PDB file of N, CA and C in Angstrom:
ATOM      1  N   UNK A   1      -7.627 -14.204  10.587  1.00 45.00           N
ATOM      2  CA  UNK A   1      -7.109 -13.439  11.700  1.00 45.00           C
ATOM      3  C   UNK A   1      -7.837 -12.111  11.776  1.00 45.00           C
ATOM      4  N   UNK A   2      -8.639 -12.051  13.291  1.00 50.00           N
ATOM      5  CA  UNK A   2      -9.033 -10.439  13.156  1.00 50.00           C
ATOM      6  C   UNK A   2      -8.575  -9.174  13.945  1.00 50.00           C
ATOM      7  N   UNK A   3      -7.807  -8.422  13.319  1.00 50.00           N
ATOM      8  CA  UNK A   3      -6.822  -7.587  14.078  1.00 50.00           C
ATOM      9  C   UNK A   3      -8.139  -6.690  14.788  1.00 50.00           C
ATOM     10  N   UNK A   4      -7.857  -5.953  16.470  1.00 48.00           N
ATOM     11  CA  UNK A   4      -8.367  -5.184  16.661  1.00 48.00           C
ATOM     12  C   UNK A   4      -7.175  -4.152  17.191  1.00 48.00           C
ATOM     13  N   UNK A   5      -8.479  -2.734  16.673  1.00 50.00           N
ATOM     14  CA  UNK A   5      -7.758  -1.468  16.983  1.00 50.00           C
ATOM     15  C   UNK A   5      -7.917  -1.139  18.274  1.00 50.00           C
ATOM     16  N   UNK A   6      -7.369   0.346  18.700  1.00 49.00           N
ATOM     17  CA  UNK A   6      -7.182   0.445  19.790  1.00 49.00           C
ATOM     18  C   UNK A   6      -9.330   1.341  20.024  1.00 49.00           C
ATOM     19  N   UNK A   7      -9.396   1.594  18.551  1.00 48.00           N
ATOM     20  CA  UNK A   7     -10.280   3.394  19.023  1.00 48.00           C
ATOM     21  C   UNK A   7     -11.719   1.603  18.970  1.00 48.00           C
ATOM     22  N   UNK A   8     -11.463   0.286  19.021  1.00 47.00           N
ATOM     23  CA  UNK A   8     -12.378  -0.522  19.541  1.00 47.00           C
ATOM     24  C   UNK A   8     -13.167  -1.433  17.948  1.00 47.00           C
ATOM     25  N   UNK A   9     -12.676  -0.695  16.812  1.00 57.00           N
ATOM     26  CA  UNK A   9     -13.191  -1.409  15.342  1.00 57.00           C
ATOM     27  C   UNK A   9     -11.918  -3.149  15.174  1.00 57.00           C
ATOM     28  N   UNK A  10     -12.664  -3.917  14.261  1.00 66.00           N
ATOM     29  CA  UNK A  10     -12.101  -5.089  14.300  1.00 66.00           C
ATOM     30  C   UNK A  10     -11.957  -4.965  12.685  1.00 66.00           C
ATOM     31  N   UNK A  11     -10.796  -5.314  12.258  1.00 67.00           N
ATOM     32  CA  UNK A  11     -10.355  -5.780  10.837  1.00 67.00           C
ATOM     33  C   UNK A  11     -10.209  -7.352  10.428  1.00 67.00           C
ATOM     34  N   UNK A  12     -11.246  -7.912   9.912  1.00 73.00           N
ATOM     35  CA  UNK A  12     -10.744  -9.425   9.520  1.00 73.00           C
ATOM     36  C   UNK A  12     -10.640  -9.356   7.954  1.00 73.00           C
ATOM     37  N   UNK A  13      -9.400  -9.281   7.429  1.00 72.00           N
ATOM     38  CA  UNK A  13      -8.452  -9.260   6.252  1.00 72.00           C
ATOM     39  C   UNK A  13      -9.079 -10.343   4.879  1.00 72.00           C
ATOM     40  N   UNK A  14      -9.562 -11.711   5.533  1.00 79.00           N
ATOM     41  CA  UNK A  14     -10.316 -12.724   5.020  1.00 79.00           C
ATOM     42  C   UNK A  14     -10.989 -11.921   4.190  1.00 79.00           C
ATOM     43  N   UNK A  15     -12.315 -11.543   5.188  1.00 81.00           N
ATOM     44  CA  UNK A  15     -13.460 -11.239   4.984  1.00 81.00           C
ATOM     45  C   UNK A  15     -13.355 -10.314   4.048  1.00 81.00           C
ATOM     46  N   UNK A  16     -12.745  -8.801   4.196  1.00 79.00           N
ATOM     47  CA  UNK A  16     -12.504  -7.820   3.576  1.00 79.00           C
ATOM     48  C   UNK A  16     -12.141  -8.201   1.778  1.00 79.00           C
ATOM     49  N   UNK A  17     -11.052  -9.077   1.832  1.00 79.00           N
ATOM     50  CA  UNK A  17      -9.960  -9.735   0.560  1.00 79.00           C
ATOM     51  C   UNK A  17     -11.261 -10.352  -0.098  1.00 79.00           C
ATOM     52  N   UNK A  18     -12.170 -11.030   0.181  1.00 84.00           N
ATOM     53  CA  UNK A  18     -13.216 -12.199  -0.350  1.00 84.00           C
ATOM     54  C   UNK A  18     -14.370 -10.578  -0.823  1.00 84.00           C
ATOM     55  N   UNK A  19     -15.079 -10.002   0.023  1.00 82.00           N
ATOM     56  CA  UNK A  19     -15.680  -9.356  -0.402  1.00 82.00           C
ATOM     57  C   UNK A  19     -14.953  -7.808  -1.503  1.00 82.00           C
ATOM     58  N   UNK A  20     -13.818  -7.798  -1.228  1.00 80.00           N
ATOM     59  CA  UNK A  20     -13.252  -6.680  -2.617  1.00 80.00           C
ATOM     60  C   UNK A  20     -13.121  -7.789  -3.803  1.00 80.00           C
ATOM     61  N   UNK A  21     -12.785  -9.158  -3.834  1.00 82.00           N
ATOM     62  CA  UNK A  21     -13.024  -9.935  -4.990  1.00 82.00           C
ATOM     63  C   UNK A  21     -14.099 -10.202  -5.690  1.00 82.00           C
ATOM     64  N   UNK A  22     -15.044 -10.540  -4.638  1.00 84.00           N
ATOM     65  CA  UNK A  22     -16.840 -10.833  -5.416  1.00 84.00           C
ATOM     66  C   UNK A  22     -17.410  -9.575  -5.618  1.00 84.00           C
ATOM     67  N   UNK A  23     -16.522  -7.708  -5.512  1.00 81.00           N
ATOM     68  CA  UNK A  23     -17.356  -6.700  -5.912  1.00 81.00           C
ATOM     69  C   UNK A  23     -16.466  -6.830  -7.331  1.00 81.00           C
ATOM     70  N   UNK A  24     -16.105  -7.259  -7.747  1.00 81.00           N
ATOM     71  CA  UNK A  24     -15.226  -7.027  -9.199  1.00 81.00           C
ATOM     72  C   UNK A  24     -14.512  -6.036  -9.608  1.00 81.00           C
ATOM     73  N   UNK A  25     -14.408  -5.408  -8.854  1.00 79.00           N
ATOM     74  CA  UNK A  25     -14.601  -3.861  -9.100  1.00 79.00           C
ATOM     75  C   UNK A  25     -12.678  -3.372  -9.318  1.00 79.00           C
ATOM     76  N   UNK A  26     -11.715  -4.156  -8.888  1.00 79.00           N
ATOM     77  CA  UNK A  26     -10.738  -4.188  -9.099  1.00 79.00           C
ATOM     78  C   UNK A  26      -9.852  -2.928  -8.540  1.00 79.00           C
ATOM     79  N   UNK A  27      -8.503  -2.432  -8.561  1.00 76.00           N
ATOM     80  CA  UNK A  27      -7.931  -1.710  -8.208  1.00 76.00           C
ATOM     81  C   UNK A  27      -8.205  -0.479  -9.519  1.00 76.00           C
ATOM     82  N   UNK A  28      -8.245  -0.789 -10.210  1.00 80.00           N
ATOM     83  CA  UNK A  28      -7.895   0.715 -10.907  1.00 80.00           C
ATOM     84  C   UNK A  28      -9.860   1.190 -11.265  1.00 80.00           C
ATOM     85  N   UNK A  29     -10.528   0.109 -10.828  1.00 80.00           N
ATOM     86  CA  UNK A  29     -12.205   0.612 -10.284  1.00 80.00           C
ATOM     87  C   UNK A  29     -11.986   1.563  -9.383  1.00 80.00           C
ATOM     88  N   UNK A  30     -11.556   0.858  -8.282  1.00 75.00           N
ATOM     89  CA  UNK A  30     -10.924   1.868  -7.036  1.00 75.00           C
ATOM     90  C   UNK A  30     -10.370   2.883  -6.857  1.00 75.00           C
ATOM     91  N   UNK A  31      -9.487   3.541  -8.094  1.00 77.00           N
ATOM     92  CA  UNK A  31      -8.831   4.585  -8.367  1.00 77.00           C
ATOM     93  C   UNK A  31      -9.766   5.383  -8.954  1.00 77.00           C
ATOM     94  N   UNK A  32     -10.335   4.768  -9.882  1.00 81.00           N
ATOM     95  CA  UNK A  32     -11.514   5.226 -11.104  1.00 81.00           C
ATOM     96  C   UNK A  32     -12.738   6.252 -10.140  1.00 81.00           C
ATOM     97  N   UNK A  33     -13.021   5.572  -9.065  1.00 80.00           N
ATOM     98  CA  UNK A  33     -14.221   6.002  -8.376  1.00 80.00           C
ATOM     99  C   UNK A  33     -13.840   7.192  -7.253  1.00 80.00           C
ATOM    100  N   UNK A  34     -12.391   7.503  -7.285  1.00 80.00           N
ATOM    101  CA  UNK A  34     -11.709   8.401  -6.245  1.00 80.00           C
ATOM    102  C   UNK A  34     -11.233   7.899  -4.808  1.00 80.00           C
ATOM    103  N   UNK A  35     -11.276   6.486  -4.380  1.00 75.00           N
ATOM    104  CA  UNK A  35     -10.978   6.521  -3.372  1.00 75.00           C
ATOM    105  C   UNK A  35      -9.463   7.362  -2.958  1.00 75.00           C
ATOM    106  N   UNK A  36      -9.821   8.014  -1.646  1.00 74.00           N
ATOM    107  CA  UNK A  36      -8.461   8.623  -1.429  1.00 74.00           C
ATOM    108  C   UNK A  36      -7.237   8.104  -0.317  1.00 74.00           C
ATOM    109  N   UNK A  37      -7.410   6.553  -0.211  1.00 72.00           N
ATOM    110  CA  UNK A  37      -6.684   6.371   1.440  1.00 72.00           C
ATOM    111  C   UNK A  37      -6.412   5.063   0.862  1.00 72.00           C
ATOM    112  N   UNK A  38      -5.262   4.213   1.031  1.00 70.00           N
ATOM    113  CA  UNK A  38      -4.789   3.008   0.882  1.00 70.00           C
ATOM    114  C   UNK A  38      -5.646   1.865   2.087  1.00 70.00           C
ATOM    115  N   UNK A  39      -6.367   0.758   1.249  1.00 71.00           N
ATOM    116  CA  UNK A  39      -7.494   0.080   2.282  1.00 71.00           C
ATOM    117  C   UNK A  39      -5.901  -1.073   2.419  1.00 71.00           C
ATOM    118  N   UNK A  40      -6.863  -1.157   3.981  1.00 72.00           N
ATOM    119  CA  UNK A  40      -5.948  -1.929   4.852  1.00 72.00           C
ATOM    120  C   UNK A  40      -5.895  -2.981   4.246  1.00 72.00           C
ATOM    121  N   UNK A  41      -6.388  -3.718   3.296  1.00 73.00           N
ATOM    122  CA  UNK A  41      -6.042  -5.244   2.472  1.00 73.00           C
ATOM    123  C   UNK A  41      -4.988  -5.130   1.902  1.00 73.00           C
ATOM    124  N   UNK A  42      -4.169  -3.867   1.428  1.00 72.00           N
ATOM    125  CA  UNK A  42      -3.219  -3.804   0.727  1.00 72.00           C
ATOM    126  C   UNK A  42      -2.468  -3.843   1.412  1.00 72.00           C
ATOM    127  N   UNK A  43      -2.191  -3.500   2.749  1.00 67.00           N
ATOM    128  CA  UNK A  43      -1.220  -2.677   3.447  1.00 67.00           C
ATOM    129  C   UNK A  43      -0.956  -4.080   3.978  1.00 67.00           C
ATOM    130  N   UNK A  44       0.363  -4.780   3.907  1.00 62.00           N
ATOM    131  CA  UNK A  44       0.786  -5.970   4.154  1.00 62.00           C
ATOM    132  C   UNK A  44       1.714  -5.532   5.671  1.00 62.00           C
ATOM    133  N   UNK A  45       1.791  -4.560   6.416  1.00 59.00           N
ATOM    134  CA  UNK A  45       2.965  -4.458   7.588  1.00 59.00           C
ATOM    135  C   UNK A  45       2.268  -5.537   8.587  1.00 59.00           C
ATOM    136  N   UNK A  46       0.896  -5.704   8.669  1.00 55.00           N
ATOM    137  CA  UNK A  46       0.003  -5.981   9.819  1.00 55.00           C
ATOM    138  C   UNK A  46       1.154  -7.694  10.208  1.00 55.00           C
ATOM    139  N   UNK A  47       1.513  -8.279   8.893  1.00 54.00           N
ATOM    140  CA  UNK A  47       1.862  -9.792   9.198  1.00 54.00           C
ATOM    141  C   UNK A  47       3.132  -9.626  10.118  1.00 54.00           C
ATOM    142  N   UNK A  48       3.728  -8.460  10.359  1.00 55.00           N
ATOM    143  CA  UNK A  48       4.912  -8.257  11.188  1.00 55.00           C
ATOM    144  C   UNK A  48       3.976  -8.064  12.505  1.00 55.00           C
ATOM    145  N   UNK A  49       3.140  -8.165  12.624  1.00 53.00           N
ATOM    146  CA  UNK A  49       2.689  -8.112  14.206  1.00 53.00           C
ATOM    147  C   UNK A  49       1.820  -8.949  14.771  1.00 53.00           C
ATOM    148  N   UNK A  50       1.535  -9.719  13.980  1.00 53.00           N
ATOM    149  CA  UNK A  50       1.354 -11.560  14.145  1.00 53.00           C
ATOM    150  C   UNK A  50       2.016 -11.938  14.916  1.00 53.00           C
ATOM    151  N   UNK A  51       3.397 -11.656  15.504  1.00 52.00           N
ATOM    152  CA  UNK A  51       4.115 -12.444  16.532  1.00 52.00           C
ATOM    153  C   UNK A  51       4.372 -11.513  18.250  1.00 52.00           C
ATOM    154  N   UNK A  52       3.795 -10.191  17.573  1.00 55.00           N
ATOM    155  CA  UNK A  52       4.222  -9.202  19.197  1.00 55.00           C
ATOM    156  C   UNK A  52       2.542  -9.390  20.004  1.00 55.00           C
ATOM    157  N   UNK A  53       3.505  -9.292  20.988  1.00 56.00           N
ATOM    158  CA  UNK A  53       2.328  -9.510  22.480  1.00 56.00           C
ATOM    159  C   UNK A  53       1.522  -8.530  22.236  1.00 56.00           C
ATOM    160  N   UNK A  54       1.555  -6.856  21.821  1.00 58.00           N
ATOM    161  CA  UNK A  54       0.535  -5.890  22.218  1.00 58.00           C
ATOM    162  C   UNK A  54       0.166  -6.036  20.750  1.00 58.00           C
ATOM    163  N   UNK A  55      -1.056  -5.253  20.817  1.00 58.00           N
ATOM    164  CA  UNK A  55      -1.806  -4.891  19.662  1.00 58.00           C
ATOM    165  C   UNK A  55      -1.376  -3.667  18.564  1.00 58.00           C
ATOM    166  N   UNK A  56      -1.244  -3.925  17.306  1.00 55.00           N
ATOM    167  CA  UNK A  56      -0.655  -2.400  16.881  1.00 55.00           C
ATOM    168  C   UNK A  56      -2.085  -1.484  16.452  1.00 55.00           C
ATOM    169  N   UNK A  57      -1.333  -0.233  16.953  1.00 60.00           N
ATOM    170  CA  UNK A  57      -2.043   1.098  16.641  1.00 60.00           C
ATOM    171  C   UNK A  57      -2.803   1.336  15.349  1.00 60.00           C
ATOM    172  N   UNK A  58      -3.489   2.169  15.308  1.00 58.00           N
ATOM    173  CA  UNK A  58      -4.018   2.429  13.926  1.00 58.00           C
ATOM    174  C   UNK A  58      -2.676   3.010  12.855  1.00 58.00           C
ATOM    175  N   UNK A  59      -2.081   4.108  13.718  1.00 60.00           N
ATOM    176  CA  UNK A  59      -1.098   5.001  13.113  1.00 60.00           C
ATOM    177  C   UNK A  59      -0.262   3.645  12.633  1.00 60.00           C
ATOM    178  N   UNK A  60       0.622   2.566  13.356  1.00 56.00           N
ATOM    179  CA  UNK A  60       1.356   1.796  12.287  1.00 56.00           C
ATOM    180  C   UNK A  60       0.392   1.241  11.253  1.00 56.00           C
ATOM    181  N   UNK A  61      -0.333   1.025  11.012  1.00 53.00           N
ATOM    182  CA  UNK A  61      -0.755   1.045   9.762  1.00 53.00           C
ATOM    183  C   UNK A  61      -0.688   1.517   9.056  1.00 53.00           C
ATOM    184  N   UNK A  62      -1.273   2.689   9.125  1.00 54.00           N
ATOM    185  CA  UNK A  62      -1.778   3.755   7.421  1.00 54.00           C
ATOM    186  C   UNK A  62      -0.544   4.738   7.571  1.00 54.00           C
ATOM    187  N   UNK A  63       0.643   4.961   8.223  1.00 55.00           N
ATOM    188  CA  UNK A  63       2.006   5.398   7.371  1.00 55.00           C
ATOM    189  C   UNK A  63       2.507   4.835   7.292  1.00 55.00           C
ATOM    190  N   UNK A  64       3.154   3.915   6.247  1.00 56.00           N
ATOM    191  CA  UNK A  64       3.942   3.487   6.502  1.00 56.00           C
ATOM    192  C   UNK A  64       4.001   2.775   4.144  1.00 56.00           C
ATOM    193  N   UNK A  65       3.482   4.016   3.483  1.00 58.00           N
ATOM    194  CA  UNK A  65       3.622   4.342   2.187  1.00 58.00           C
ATOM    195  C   UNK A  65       5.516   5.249   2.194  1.00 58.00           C
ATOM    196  N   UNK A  66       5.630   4.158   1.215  1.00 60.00           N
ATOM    197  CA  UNK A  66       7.403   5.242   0.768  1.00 60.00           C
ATOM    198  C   UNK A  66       7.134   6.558   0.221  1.00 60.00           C
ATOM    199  N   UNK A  67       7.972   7.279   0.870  1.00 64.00           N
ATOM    200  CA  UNK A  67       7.851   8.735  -0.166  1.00 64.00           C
ATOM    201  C   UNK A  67       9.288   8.980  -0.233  1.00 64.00           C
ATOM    202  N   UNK A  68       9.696   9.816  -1.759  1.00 66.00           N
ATOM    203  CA  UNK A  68      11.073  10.152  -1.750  1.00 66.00           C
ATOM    204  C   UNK A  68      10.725  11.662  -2.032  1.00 66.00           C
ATOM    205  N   UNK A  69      11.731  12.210  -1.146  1.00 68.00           N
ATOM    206  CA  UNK A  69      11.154  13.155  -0.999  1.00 68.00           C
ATOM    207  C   UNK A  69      12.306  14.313  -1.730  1.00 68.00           C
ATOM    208  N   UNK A  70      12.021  15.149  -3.062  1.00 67.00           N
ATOM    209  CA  UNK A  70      13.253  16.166  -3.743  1.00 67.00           C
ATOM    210  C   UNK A  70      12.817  17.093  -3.345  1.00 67.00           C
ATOM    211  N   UNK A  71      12.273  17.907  -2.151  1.00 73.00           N
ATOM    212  CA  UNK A  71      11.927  19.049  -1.997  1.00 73.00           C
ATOM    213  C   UNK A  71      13.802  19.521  -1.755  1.00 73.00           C
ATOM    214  N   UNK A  72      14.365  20.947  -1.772  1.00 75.00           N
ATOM    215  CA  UNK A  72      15.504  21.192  -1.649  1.00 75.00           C
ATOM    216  C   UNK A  72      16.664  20.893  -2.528  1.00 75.00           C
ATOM    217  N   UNK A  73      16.293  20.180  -3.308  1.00 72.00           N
ATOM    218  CA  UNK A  73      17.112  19.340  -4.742  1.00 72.00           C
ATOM    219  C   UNK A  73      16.986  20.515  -5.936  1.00 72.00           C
ATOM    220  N   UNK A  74      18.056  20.577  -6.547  1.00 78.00           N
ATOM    221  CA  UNK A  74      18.352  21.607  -7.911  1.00 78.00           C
ATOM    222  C   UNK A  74      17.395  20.789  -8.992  1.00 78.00           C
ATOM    223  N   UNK A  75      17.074  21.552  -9.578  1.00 77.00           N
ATOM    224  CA  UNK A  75      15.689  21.196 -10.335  1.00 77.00           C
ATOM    225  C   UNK A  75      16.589  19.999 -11.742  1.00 77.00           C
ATOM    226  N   UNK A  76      17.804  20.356 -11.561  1.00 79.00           N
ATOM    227  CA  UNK A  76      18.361  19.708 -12.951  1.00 79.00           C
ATOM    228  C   UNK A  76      18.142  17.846 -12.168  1.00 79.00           C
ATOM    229  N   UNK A  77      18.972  17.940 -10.966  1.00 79.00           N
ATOM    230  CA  UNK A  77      19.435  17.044 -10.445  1.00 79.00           C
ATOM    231  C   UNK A  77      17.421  16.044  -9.886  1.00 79.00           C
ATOM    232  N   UNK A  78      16.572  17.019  -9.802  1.00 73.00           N
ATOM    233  CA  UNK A  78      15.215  16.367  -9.679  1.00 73.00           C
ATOM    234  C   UNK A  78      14.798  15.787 -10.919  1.00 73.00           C
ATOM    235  N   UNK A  79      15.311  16.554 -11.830  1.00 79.00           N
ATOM    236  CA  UNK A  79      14.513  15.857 -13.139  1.00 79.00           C
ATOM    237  C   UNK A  79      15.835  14.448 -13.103  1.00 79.00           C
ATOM    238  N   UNK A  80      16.952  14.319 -13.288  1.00 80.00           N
ATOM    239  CA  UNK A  80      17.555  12.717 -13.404  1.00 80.00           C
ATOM    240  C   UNK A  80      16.530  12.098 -12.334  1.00 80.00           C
ATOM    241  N   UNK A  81      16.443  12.072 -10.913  1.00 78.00           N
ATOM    242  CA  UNK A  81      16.099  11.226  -9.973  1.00 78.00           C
ATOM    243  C   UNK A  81      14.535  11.029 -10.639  1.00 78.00           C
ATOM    244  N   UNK A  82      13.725  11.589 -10.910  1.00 79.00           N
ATOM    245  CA  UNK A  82      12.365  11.376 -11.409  1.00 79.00           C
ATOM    246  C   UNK A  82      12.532  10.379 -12.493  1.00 79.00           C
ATOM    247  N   UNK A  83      13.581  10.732 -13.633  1.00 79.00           N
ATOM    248  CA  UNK A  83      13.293  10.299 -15.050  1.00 79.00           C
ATOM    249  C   UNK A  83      14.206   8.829 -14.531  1.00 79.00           C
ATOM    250  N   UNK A  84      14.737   8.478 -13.663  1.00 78.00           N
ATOM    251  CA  UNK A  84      15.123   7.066 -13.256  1.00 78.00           C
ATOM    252  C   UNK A  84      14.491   5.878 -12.574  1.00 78.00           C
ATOM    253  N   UNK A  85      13.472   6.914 -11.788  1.00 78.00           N
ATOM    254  CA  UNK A  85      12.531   6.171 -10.706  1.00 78.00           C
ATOM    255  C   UNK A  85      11.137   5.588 -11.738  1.00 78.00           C
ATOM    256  N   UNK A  86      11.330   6.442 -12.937  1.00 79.00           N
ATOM    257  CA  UNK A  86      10.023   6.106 -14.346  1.00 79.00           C
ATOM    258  C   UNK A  86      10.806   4.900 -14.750  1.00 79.00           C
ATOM    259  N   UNK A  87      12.111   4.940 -14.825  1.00 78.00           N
ATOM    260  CA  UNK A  87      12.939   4.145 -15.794  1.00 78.00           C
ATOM    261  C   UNK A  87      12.801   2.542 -14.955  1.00 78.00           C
ATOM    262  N   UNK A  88      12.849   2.954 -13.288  1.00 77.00           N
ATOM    263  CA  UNK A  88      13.139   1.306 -12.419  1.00 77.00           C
ATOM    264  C   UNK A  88      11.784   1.188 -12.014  1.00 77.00           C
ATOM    265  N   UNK A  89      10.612   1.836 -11.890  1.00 74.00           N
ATOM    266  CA  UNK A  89       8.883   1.139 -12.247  1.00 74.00           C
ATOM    267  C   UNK A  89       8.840   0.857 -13.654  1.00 74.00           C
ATOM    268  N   UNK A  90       9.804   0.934 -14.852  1.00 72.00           N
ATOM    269  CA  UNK A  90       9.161   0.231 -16.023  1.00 72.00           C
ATOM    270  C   UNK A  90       9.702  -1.396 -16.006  1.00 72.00           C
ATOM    271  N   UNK A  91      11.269  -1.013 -15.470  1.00 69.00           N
ATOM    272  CA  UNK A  91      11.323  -2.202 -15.138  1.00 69.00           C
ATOM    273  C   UNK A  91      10.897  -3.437 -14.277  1.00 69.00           C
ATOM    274  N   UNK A  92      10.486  -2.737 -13.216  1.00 65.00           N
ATOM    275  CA  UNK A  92       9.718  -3.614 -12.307  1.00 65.00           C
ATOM    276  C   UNK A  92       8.246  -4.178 -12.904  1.00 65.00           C
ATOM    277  N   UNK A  93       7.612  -3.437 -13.310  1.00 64.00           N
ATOM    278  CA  UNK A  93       6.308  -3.917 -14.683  1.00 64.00           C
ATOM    279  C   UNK A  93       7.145  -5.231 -15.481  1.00 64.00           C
ATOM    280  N   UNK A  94       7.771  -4.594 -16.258  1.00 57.00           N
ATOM    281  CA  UNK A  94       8.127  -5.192 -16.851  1.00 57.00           C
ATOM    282  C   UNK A  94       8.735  -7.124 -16.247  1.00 57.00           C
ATOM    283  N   UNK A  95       9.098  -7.137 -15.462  1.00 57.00           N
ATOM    284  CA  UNK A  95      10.568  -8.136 -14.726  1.00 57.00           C
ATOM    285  C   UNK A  95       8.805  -9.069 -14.020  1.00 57.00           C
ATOM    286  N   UNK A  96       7.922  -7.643 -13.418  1.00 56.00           N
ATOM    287  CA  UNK A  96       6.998  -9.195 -12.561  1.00 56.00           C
ATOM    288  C   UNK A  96       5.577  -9.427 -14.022  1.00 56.00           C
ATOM    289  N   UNK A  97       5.627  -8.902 -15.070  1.00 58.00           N
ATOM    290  CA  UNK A  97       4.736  -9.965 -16.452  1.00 58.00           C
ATOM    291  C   UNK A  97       5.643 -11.064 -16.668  1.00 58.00           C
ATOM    292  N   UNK A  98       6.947 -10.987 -17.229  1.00 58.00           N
ATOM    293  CA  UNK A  98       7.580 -11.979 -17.700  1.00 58.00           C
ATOM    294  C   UNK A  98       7.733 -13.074 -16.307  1.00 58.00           C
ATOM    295  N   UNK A  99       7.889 -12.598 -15.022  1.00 56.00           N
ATOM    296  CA  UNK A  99       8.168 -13.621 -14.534  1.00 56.00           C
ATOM    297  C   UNK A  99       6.629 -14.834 -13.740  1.00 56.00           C
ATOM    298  N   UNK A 100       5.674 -14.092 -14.504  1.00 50.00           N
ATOM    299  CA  UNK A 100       4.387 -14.723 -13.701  1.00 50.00           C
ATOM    300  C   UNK A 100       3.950 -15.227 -14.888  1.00 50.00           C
TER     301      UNK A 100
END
């Protein structure tokens, strides 16, 4: 499937997915080398617009990363919410090794 944007560039997901596999280069290569922007192979929203008549924007794409946001939060009450959100990504590590 090749999505096109509005500013006229074409994304085919295939192509992209096949050539980040045969560079080897892996995700934490990718981190390693500085990229700074989440590549659209990751960004899974696009399959929700597989079924609408218009084309989506660039903008639904690239926001659409969670942020939680403690700005305004008492610093006691930021450190629990931080030291829990470490605690439910260890578990999530943890829950998808054992289950694959």
């Amino acid at each position: 499937m090749v999505i096109s944007f509005e500013n006229g560039g074409d994304f085919d997901r295939a192509r992209e997915l096949r050539a980040f596999d045969e560079s080897k280069v892996g995700v934490k290569g990718l981190v390693d080398s500085g990229v700074e922007r989440v590549l659209l192979i990751f960004n899974r929203t696009w399959i929700g617009f597989m079924d609408r008549d218009t084309e989506p924007t660039t903008d639904e794409f690239l926001h659409n990363i969670p942020v939680i946001n403690l700005q305004g939060m008492e610093p006691a009450r930021q450190s629990r919410k931080v030291y829990w959100m470490r605690c439910l990504r260890g578990f999530a590590r943890f829950t998808s090794k054992t289950l694959s």
